Amino acid sequence: MLGVTAAVAALGLTATLAGCGATGAKGDVTLTLVAADYDLVGGDSTEKYWAGLTAAYEAKHPGVDIDVRIESWDDVDRVVAELADAGRAPDIAQIGAYADHAARDRLYTADELLSVPVQANFLGPLISAGEMKRVQYGMPFVASTRLLFYNKRLFADAGIAEAPTTWDELAAAARKLKREKVPYPFALPLGPEEAQAETMMWLLAGGNGYTDDGGRYVIDSDANVSTFRWLKDELVDKGLTGPVAPGKLNRKAAFAAFSRGEVGMLNGHPSLMKEAAKQGVDVGMVPLPGRDQEPRASMGVADWIMAFKQNGHRKEIGEFLNFVFDDANVLKFAGENGLLPSTVSASVAMGSDPEHAALAPFLRALPNSRLYPVGKTSWAQVSEQVKKNIGRAVDPAGSPDAVLSTIGREATTAEDAE
């Protein structure tokens, strides 16, 4: 994780968030931006992207400086919330959830910032997910869907001829991989970095999800409890998830182990495909199996940009965000990180580019995927509860029933307070 001093120094900038919205030494307005770190291996690719983008923007807008702070996904939502609560909100945040800030009237709406063509260019499901009470506050920065990744060489060595299509086949494949001494037959990252994603994938695969068709939380439904009982009984308790307890295994560590050839199977997003290929891993990808068949939907994820009203820089923020969502910039970030564009025109361009042919399965899955219930003000709180607690559901002495029941009660309480 980079603090503001390290991040600003790395980008050659001068301001700190203590001066959010202050007049800059070089320009008339300094905009502050807090962004999440997308680098899978701890490098500086995210910093370089924002440094290049802001330098290009500042060259054309000499009256505006952009100061960027990069935070890990472990911390970025919390950091932005703490800054906003302390009256030091950044002008722009690129994080995982917007609804709580929107409900507290902290944010500009998208139509207060973006030109009509830019706002209309977002993919339809992402526009809907960015709305609270039919008003768009969250602007989708980048998107992804998730598939089951498997290491083709490890499968061949273990005598596994086909990718699994049911949970029973998945468990059988994991047992064969364990016999071949694969360190992680199935990596199950339920650590705090992104446990809410791994959880949702399994809930969908089990036939349910975080919410019902009416949008109410159903985290402790019979189907969801049954899903986590299966994970505990058939994977974790049988030693098929590797040497690190799922509740302590973060996504970044699991992805790194897959890229080193130590993981037989895991749920992955497009950027993992690119990193694994760099390390020589021959990757197979299929939908995560359901209990008896394919799940009704794959999980889609959008990460959000939002703009805070505190410093009153609507005009400057809007002009900058219109630049951020230019096709060239959207495609550059998505392409460099193996992710999916959030806009129609950039998605069409990526889909027709042979360089990105491997992303076709993800692009096809996105329009019909299900996203987190990010339009609920309670989601940030519920997501944190999942991150902190869901790993205990599969601990040796854990109880899926008890853990999901506790999270479910807290979710309902938070929902009723919306």
JSON list of C-alpha atoms in Angstrom, two decimals, residues 103-289:
[
{"chain": "A", "resi": 103, "resn": "ALA", "atom": "CA", "xyz": [-27.02, 8.75, 0.19]},
{"chain": "A", "resi": 104, "resn": "ARG", "atom": "CA", "xyz": [-25.20, 11.32, 2.31]},
{"chain": "A", "resi": 105, "resn": "ASP", "atom": "CA", "xyz": [-25.42, 13.87, -0.51]},
{"chain": "A", "resi": 106, "resn": "ARG", "atom": "CA", "xyz": [-21.66, 13.97, -0.95]},
{"chain": "A", "resi": 107, "resn": "LEU", "atom": "CA", "xyz": [-21.52, 13.27, -4.68]},
{"chain": "A", "resi": 108, "resn": "TYR", "atom": "CA", "xyz": [-22.22, 14.99, -7.94]},
{"chain": "A", "resi": 109, "resn": "THR", "atom": "CA", "xyz": [-24.54, 13.09, -10.25]},
{"chain": "A", "resi": 110, "resn": "ALA", "atom": "CA", "xyz": [-23.12, 11.78, -13.50]},
{"chain": "A", "resi": 111, "resn": "ASP", "atom": "CA", "xyz": [-25.23, 14.16, -15.57]},
{"chain": "A", "resi": 112, "resn": "GLU", "atom": "CA", "xyz": [-23.80, 17.10, -13.62]},
{"chain": "A", "resi": 113, "resn": "LEU", "atom": "CA", "xyz": [-20.34, 16.08, -14.83]},
{"chain": "A", "resi": 114, "resn": "LEU", "atom": "CA", "xyz": [-20.38, 14.20, -18.12]},
{"chain": "A", "resi": 115, "resn": "SER", "atom": "CA", "xyz": [-21.38, 15.19, -21.61]},
{"chain": "A", "resi": 116, "resn": "VAL", "atom": "CA", "xyz": [-24.45, 13.39, -22.94]},
{"chain": "A", "resi": 117, "resn": "PRO", "atom": "CA", "xyz": [-22.46, 11.25, -25.43]},
{"chain": "A", "resi": 118, "resn": "VAL", "atom": "CA", "xyz": [-20.02, 10.14, -22.72]},
{"chain": "A", "resi": 119, "resn": "GLN", "atom": "CA", "xyz": [-22.71, 9.24, -20.21]},
{"chain": "A", "resi": 120, "resn": "ALA", "atom": "CA", "xyz": [-24.81, 7.42, -22.82]},
{"chain": "A", "resi": 121, "resn": "ASN", "atom": "CA", "xyz": [-21.79, 5.36, -23.90]},
{"chain": "A", "resi": 122, "resn": "PHE", "atom": "CA", "xyz": [-21.59, 3.25, -20.73]},
{"chain": "A", "resi": 123, "resn": "LEU", "atom": "CA", "xyz": [-22.75, -0.35, -21.06]},
{"chain": "A", "resi": 124, "resn": "GLY", "atom": "CA", "xyz": [-26.40, -0.73, -20.02]},
{"chain": "A", "resi": 125, "resn": "PRO", "atom": "CA", "xyz": [-25.95, -3.10, -17.04]},
{"chain": "A", "resi": 126, "resn": "LEU", "atom": "CA", "xyz": [-23.23, -0.84, -15.68]},
{"chain": "A", "resi": 127, "resn": "ILE", "atom": "CA", "xyz": [-25.42, 2.25, -15.93]},
{"chain": "A", "resi": 128, "resn": "SER", "atom": "CA", "xyz": [-28.12, 0.47, -13.93]},
{"chain": "A", "resi": 129, "resn": "ALA", "atom": "CA", "xyz": [-25.64, -0.71, -11.33]},
{"chain": "A", "resi": 130, "resn": "GLY", "atom": "CA", "xyz": [-24.32, 2.84, -10.99]},
{"chain": "A", "resi": 131, "resn": "GLU", "atom": "CA", "xyz": [-27.75, 4.22, -10.09]},
{"chain": "A", "resi": 132, "resn": "MET", "atom": "CA", "xyz": [-29.32, 4.83, -6.72]},
{"chain": "A", "resi": 133, "resn": "LYS", "atom": "CA", "xyz": [-33.03, 5.59, -6.87]},
{"chain": "A", "resi": 134, "resn": "ARG", "atom": "CA", "xyz": [-32.68, 5.88, -10.66]},
{"chain": "A", "resi": 135, "resn": "VAL", "atom": "CA", "xyz": [-30.03, 8.60, -10.46]},
{"chain": "A", "resi": 136, "resn": "GLN", "atom": "CA", "xyz": [-26.52, 7.74, -11.62]},
{"chain": "A", "resi": 137, "resn": "TYR", "atom": "CA", "xyz": [-23.75, 8.60, -9.20]},
{"chain": "A", "resi": 138, "resn": "GLY", "atom": "CA", "xyz": [-21.31, 5.79, -9.92]},
{"chain": "A", "resi": 139, "resn": "MET", "atom": "CA", "xyz": [-19.45, 6.01, -13.23]},
{"chain": "A", "resi": 140, "resn": "PRO", "atom": "CA", "xyz": [-18.06, 2.59, -14.20]},
{"chain": "A", "resi": 141, "resn": "PHE", "atom": "CA", "xyz": [-14.30, 2.82, -14.58]},
{"chain": "A", "resi": 142, "resn": "VAL", "atom": "CA", "xyz": [-13.56, -0.72, -15.66]},
{"chain": "A", "resi": 143, "resn": "ALA", "atom": "CA", "xyz": [-15.39, -4.05, -15.61]},
{"chain": "A", "resi": 144, "resn": "SER", "atom": "CA", "xyz": [-14.70, -7.75, -15.47]},
{"chain": "A", "resi": 145, "resn": "THR", "atom": "CA", "xyz": [-16.47, -11.05, -15.33]},
{"chain": "A", "resi": 146, "resn": "ARG", "atom": "CA", "xyz": [-15.18, -14.20, -13.68]},
{"chain": "A", "resi": 147, "resn": "LEU", "atom": "CA", "xyz": [-14.50, -17.68, -15.01]},
{"chain": "A", "resi": 148, "resn": "LEU", "atom": "CA", "xyz": [-13.00, -20.87, -13.60]},
{"chain": "A", "resi": 149, "resn": "PHE", "atom": "CA", "xyz": [-9.30, -20.93, -14.52]},
{"chain": "A", "resi": 150, "resn": "TYR", "atom": "CA", "xyz": [-7.35, -24.17, -14.61]},
{"chain": "A", "resi": 151, "resn": "ASN", "atom": "CA", "xyz": [-3.75, -25.07, -15.33]},
{"chain": "A", "resi": 152, "resn": "LYS", "atom": "CA", "xyz": [-3.80, -27.33, -18.40]},
{"chain": "A", "resi": 153, "resn": "ARG", "atom": "CA", "xyz": [-0.40, -28.89, -17.71]},
{"chain": "A", "resi": 154, "resn": "LEU", "atom": "CA", "xyz": [-1.31, -29.78, -14.13]},
{"chain": "A", "resi": 155, "resn": "PHE", "atom": "CA", "xyz": [-4.60, -31.23, -15.36]},
{"chain": "A", "resi": 156, "resn": "ALA", "atom": "CA", "xyz": [-2.76, -33.36, -17.91]},
{"chain": "A", "resi": 157, "resn": "ASP", "atom": "CA", "xyz": [-0.21, -34.54, -15.33]},
{"chain": "A", "resi": 158, "resn": "ALA", "atom": "CA", "xyz": [-3.06, -35.56, -13.03]},
{"chain": "A", "resi": 159, "resn": "GLY", "atom": "CA", "xyz": [-4.90, -37.41, -15.79]},
{"chain": "A", "resi": 160, "resn": "ILE", "atom": "CA", "xyz": [-7.84, -34.98, -15.90]},
{"chain": "A", "resi": 161, "resn": "ALA", "atom": "CA", "xyz": [-9.14, -34.98, -19.45]},
{"chain": "A", "resi": 162, "resn": "GLU", "atom": "CA", "xyz": [-11.86, -32.33, -19.24]},
{"chain": "A", "resi": 163, "resn": "ALA", "atom": "CA", "xyz": [-12.64, -29.22, -17.25]},
{"chain": "A", "resi": 164, "resn": "PRO", "atom": "CA", "xyz": [-15.26, -29.82, -14.55]},
{"chain": "A", "resi": 165, "resn": "THR", "atom": "CA", "xyz": [-18.90, -29.08, -15.33]},
{"chain": "A", "resi": 166, "resn": "THR", "atom": "CA", "xyz": [-20.40, -29.93, -11.91]},
{"chain": "A", "resi": 167, "resn": "TRP", "atom": "CA", "xyz": [-19.29, -29.56, -8.31]},
{"chain": "A", "resi": 168, "resn": "ASP", "atom": "CA", "xyz": [-18.74, -33.31, -8.01]},
{"chain": "A", "resi": 169, "resn": "GLU", "atom": "CA", "xyz": [-16.41, -33.19, -11.02]},
{"chain": "A", "resi": 170, "resn": "LEU", "atom": "CA", "xyz": [-14.62, -30.18, -9.55]},
{"chain": "A", "resi": 171, "resn": "ALA", "atom": "CA", "xyz": [-14.00, -31.99, -6.26]},
{"chain": "A", "resi": 172, "resn": "ALA", "atom": "CA", "xyz": [-12.87, -35.12, -8.09]},
{"chain": "A", "resi": 173, "resn": "ALA", "atom": "CA", "xyz": [-10.39, -33.06, -10.13]},
{"chain": "A", "resi": 174, "resn": "ALA", "atom": "CA", "xyz": [-9.09, -31.41, -6.96]},
{"chain": "A", "resi": 175, "resn": "ARG", "atom": "CA", "xyz": [-8.50, -34.84, -5.38]},
{"chain": "A", "resi": 176, "resn": "LYS", "atom": "CA", "xyz": [-6.47, -35.94, -8.41]},
{"chain": "A", "resi": 177, "resn": "LEU", "atom": "CA", "xyz": [-4.43, -32.74, -8.29]},
{"chain": "A", "resi": 178, "resn": "LYS", "atom": "CA", "xyz": [-3.73, -33.30, -4.60]},
{"chain": "A", "resi": 179, "resn": "ARG", "atom": "CA", "xyz": [-2.44, -36.81, -5.35]},
{"chain": "A", "resi": 180, "resn": "GLU", "atom": "CA", "xyz": [0.00, -35.18, -7.76]},
{"chain": "A", "resi": 181, "resn": "LYS", "atom": "CA", "xyz": [1.14, -32.92, -4.89]},
{"chain": "A", "resi": 182, "resn": "VAL", "atom": "CA", "xyz": [-0.16, -29.72, -6.45]},
{"chain": "A", "resi": 183, "resn": "PRO", "atom": "CA", "xyz": [0.16, -27.17, -3.60]},
{"chain": "A", "resi": 184, "resn": "TYR", "atom": "CA", "xyz": [-3.27, -25.63, -4.20]},
{"chain": "A", "resi": 185, "resn": "PRO", "atom": "CA", "xyz": [-5.62, -28.09, -5.94]},
{"chain": "A", "resi": 186, "resn": "PHE", "atom": "CA", "xyz": [-8.34, -25.43, -5.69]},
{"chain": "A", "resi": 187, "resn": "ALA", "atom": "CA", "xyz": [-7.36, -22.00, -4.37]},
{"chain": "A", "resi": 188, "resn": "LEU", "atom": "CA", "xyz": [-10.22, -20.47, -2.37]},
{"chain": "A", "resi": 189, "resn": "PRO", "atom": "CA", "xyz": [-9.33, -16.86, -1.47]},
{"chain": "A", "resi": 190, "resn": "LEU", "atom": "CA", "xyz": [-11.75, -15.85, 1.26]},
{"chain": "A", "resi": 191, "resn": "GLY", "atom": "CA", "xyz": [-9.29, -13.42, 2.86]},
{"chain": "A", "resi": 192, "resn": "PRO", "atom": "CA", "xyz": [-10.25, -9.77, 3.36]},
{"chain": "A", "resi": 193, "resn": "GLU", "atom": "CA", "xyz": [-8.91, -8.43, 0.07]},
{"chain": "A", "resi": 194, "resn": "GLU", "atom": "CA", "xyz": [-11.84, -9.59, -2.07]},
{"chain": "A", "resi": 195, "resn": "ALA", "atom": "CA", "xyz": [-13.78, -12.23, -0.17]},
{"chain": "A", "resi": 196, "resn": "GLN", "atom": "CA", "xyz": [-17.04, -10.63, -1.25]},
{"chain": "A", "resi": 197, "resn": "ALA", "atom": "CA", "xyz": [-16.26, -11.58, -4.87]},
{"chain": "A", "resi": 198, "resn": "GLU", "atom": "CA", "xyz": [-15.30, -15.20, -4.22]},
{"chain": "A", "resi": 199, "resn": "THR", "atom": "CA", "xyz": [-18.39, -15.53, -2.05]},
{"chain": "A", "resi": 200, "resn": "MET", "atom": "CA", "xyz": [-20.73, -14.14, -4.68]},
{"chain": "A", "resi": 201, "resn": "MET", "atom": "CA", "xyz": [-19.35, -16.46, -7.36]},
{"chain": "A", "resi": 202, "resn": "TRP", "atom": "CA", "xyz": [-20.10, -19.47, -5.20]},
{"chain": "A", "resi": 203, "resn": "LEU", "atom": "CA", "xyz": [-23.52, -18.19, -4.14]},
{"chain": "A", "resi": 204, "resn": "LEU", "atom": "CA", "xyz": [-24.49, -17.76, -7.80]},
{"chain": "A", "resi": 205, "resn": "ALA", "atom": "CA", "xyz": [-23.09, -21.19, -8.62]},
{"chain": "A", "resi": 206, "resn": "GLY", "atom": "CA", "xyz": [-25.26, -22.60, -5.84]},
{"chain": "A", "resi": 207, "resn": "GLY", "atom": "CA", "xyz": [-28.39, -21.08, -7.36]},
{"chain": "A", "resi": 208, "resn": "ASN", "atom": "CA", "xyz": [-28.86, -18.01, -5.20]},
{"chain": "A", "resi": 209, "resn": "GLY", "atom": "CA", "xyz": [-26.88, -14.83, -4.47]},
{"chain": "A", "resi": 210, "resn": "TYR", "atom": "CA", "xyz": [-26.64, -11.91, -2.09]},
{"chain": "A", "resi": 211, "resn": "THR", "atom": "CA", "xyz": [-30.14, -10.67, -2.92]},
{"chain": "A", "resi": 212, "resn": "ASP", "atom": "CA", "xyz": [-33.43, -12.07, -4.18]},
{"chain": "A", "resi": 213, "resn": "ASP", "atom": "CA", "xyz": [-35.26, -10.89, -7.30]},
{"chain": "A", "resi": 214, "resn": "GLY", "atom": "CA", "xyz": [-36.81, -8.08, -5.27]},
{"chain": "A", "resi": 215, "resn": "GLY", "atom": "CA", "xyz": [-33.43, -6.79, -4.14]},
{"chain": "A", "resi": 216, "resn": "ARG", "atom": "CA", "xyz": [-33.65, -7.94, -0.51]},
{"chain": "A", "resi": 217, "resn": "TYR", "atom": "CA", "xyz": [-30.65, -9.61, 1.13]},
{"chain": "A", "resi": 218, "resn": "VAL", "atom": "CA", "xyz": [-30.90, -13.41, 1.38]},
{"chain": "A", "resi": 219, "resn": "ILE", "atom": "CA", "xyz": [-27.34, -14.14, 2.52]},
{"chain": "A", "resi": 220, "resn": "ASP", "atom": "CA", "xyz": [-28.42, -16.83, 4.99]},
{"chain": "A", "resi": 221, "resn": "SER", "atom": "CA", "xyz": [-30.85, -18.57, 2.63]},
{"chain": "A", "resi": 222, "resn": "ASP", "atom": "CA", "xyz": [-30.96, -22.36, 2.64]},
{"chain": "A", "resi": 223, "resn": "ALA", "atom": "CA", "xyz": [-29.27, -22.46, -0.77]},
{"chain": "A", "resi": 224, "resn": "ASN", "atom": "CA", "xyz": [-26.41, -20.20, 0.34]},
{"chain": "A", "resi": 225, "resn": "VAL", "atom": "CA", "xyz": [-25.82, -22.12, 3.57]},
{"chain": "A", "resi": 226, "resn": "SER", "atom": "CA", "xyz": [-25.83, -25.36, 1.58]},
{"chain": "A", "resi": 227, "resn": "THR", "atom": "CA", "xyz": [-23.21, -23.91, -0.78]},
{"chain": "A", "resi": 228, "resn": "PHE", "atom": "CA", "xyz": [-20.84, -23.10, 2.06]},
{"chain": "A", "resi": 229, "resn": "ARG", "atom": "CA", "xyz": [-21.43, -26.44, 3.72]},
{"chain": "A", "resi": 230, "resn": "TRP", "atom": "CA", "xyz": [-20.32, -28.07, 0.48]},
{"chain": "A", "resi": 231, "resn": "LEU", "atom": "CA", "xyz": [-17.20, -25.90, 0.27]},
{"chain": "A", "resi": 232, "resn": "LYS", "atom": "CA", "xyz": [-16.27, -26.76, 3.84]},
{"chain": "A", "resi": 233, "resn": "ASP", "atom": "CA", "xyz": [-17.09, -30.48, 3.68]},
{"chain": "A", "resi": 234, "resn": "GLU", "atom": "CA", "xyz": [-15.90, -31.32, 0.17]},
{"chain": "A", "resi": 235, "resn": "LEU", "atom": "CA", "xyz": [-12.98, -28.96, -0.43]},
{"chain": "A", "resi": 236, "resn": "VAL", "atom": "CA", "xyz": [-11.60, -27.37, 2.73]},
{"chain": "A", "resi": 237, "resn": "ASP", "atom": "CA", "xyz": [-11.96, -30.22, 5.24]},
{"chain": "A", "resi": 238, "resn": "LYS", "atom": "CA", "xyz": [-10.49, -32.65, 2.71]},
{"chain": "A", "resi": 239, "resn": "GLY", "atom": "CA", "xyz": [-7.34, -30.59, 2.31]},
{"chain": "A", "resi": 240, "resn": "LEU", "atom": "CA", "xyz": [-8.02, -29.56, -1.27]},
{"chain": "A", "resi": 241, "resn": "THR", "atom": "CA", "xyz": [-7.61, -25.78, -0.88]},
{"chain": "A", "resi": 242, "resn": "GLY", "atom": "CA", "xyz": [-3.90, -25.59, -0.13]},
{"chain": "A", "resi": 243, "resn": "PRO", "atom": "CA", "xyz": [-1.59, -24.76, 2.77]},
{"chain": "A", "resi": 244, "resn": "VAL", "atom": "CA", "xyz": [-3.11, -21.36, 3.61]},
{"chain": "A", "resi": 245, "resn": "ALA", "atom": "CA", "xyz": [-6.50, -21.27, 5.29]},
{"chain": "A", "resi": 246, "resn": "PRO", "atom": "CA", "xyz": [-9.09, -19.76, 2.90]},
{"chain": "A", "resi": 247, "resn": "GLY", "atom": "CA", "xyz": [-9.89, -17.01, 5.40]},
{"chain": "A", "resi": 248, "resn": "LYS", "atom": "CA", "xyz": [-6.25, -15.90, 5.33]},
{"chain": "A", "resi": 249, "resn": "LEU", "atom": "CA", "xyz": [-5.69, -16.33, 1.58]},
{"chain": "A", "resi": 250, "resn": "ASN", "atom": "CA", "xyz": [-6.09, -13.09, -0.37]},
{"chain": "A", "resi": 251, "resn": "ARG", "atom": "CA", "xyz": [-6.88, -12.90, -4.06]},
{"chain": "A", "resi": 252, "resn": "LYS", "atom": "CA", "xyz": [-3.54, -11.34, -4.97]},
{"chain": "A", "resi": 253, "resn": "ALA", "atom": "CA", "xyz": [-1.62, -14.17, -3.28]},
{"chain": "A", "resi": 254, "resn": "ALA", "atom": "CA", "xyz": [-3.82, -16.80, -4.92]},
{"chain": "A", "resi": 255, "resn": "PHE", "atom": "CA", "xyz": [-3.36, -15.23, -8.34]},
{"chain": "A", "resi": 256, "resn": "ALA", "atom": "CA", "xyz": [0.40, -15.05, -7.84]},
{"chain": "A", "resi": 257, "resn": "ALA", "atom": "CA", "xyz": [0.48, -18.73, -6.88]},
{"chain": "A", "resi": 258, "resn": "PHE", "atom": "CA", "xyz": [-1.51, -19.60, -10.01]},
{"chain": "A", "resi": 259, "resn": "SER", "atom": "CA", "xyz": [0.97, -17.65, -12.14]},
{"chain": "A", "resi": 260, "resn": "ARG", "atom": "CA", "xyz": [3.82, -19.63, -10.51]},
{"chain": "A", "resi": 261, "resn": "GLY", "atom": "CA", "xyz": [2.14, -22.89, -11.53]},
{"chain": "A", "resi": 262, "resn": "GLU", "atom": "CA", "xyz": [1.18, -23.86, -7.97]},
{"chain": "A", "resi": 263, "resn": "VAL", "atom": "CA", "xyz": [-2.62, -23.81, -8.38]},
{"chain": "A", "resi": 264, "resn": "GLY", "atom": "CA", "xyz": [-4.74, -26.32, -10.24]},
{"chain": "A", "resi": 265, "resn": "MET", "atom": "CA", "xyz": [-7.97, -24.31, -10.28]},
{"chain": "A", "resi": 266, "resn": "LEU", "atom": "CA", "xyz": [-9.36, -21.01, -9.05]},
{"chain": "A", "resi": 267, "resn": "ASN", "atom": "CA", "xyz": [-11.89, -18.36, -9.98]},
{"chain": "A", "resi": 268, "resn": "GLY", "atom": "CA", "xyz": [-10.17, -15.65, -11.96]},
{"chain": "A", "resi": 269, "resn": "HIS", "atom": "CA", "xyz": [-10.74, -12.46, -13.88]},
{"chain": "A", "resi": 270, "resn": "PRO", "atom": "CA", "xyz": [-9.18, -11.38, -17.18]},
{"chain": "A", "resi": 271, "resn": "SER", "atom": "CA", "xyz": [-6.07, -9.75, -15.77]},
{"chain": "A", "resi": 272, "resn": "LEU", "atom": "CA", "xyz": [-4.96, -13.08, -14.31]},
{"chain": "A", "resi": 273, "resn": "MET", "atom": "CA", "xyz": [-5.02, -14.63, -17.77]},
{"chain": "A", "resi": 274, "resn": "LYS", "atom": "CA", "xyz": [-2.48, -12.08, -18.97]},
{"chain": "A", "resi": 275, "resn": "GLU", "atom": "CA", "xyz": [-0.16, -12.41, -15.97]},
{"chain": "A", "resi": 276, "resn": "ALA", "atom": "CA", "xyz": [-0.27, -16.24, -16.01]},
{"chain": "A", "resi": 277, "resn": "ALA", "atom": "CA", "xyz": [0.55, -16.31, -19.71]},
{"chain": "A", "resi": 278, "resn": "LYS", "atom": "CA", "xyz": [3.61, -14.14, -19.04]},
{"chain": "A", "resi": 279, "resn": "GLN", "atom": "CA", "xyz": [4.84, -16.80, -16.63]},
{"chain": "A", "resi": 280, "resn": "GLY", "atom": "CA", "xyz": [4.29, -19.61, -19.13]},
{"chain": "A", "resi": 281, "resn": "VAL", "atom": "CA", "xyz": [1.13, -21.09, -17.62]},
{"chain": "A", "resi": 282, "resn": "ASP", "atom": "CA", "xyz": [-1.17, -22.71, -20.19]},
{"chain": "A", "resi": 283, "resn": "VAL", "atom": "CA", "xyz": [-4.56, -21.49, -18.98]},
{"chain": "A", "resi": 284, "resn": "GLY", "atom": "CA", "xyz": [-7.97, -23.06, -19.56]},
{"chain": "A", "resi": 285, "resn": "MET", "atom": "CA", "xyz": [-11.14, -21.11, -18.79]},
{"chain": "A", "resi": 286, "resn": "VAL", "atom": "CA", "xyz": [-14.73, -22.29, -18.35]},
{"chain": "A", "resi": 287, "resn": "PRO", "atom": "CA", "xyz": [-17.76, -21.06, -16.40]},
{"chain": "A", "resi": 288, "resn": "LEU", "atom": "CA", "xyz": [-17.67, -21.96, -12.71]},
{"chain": "A", "resi": 289, "resn": "PRO", "atom": "CA", "xyz": [-19.75, -25.14, -12.45]}
]
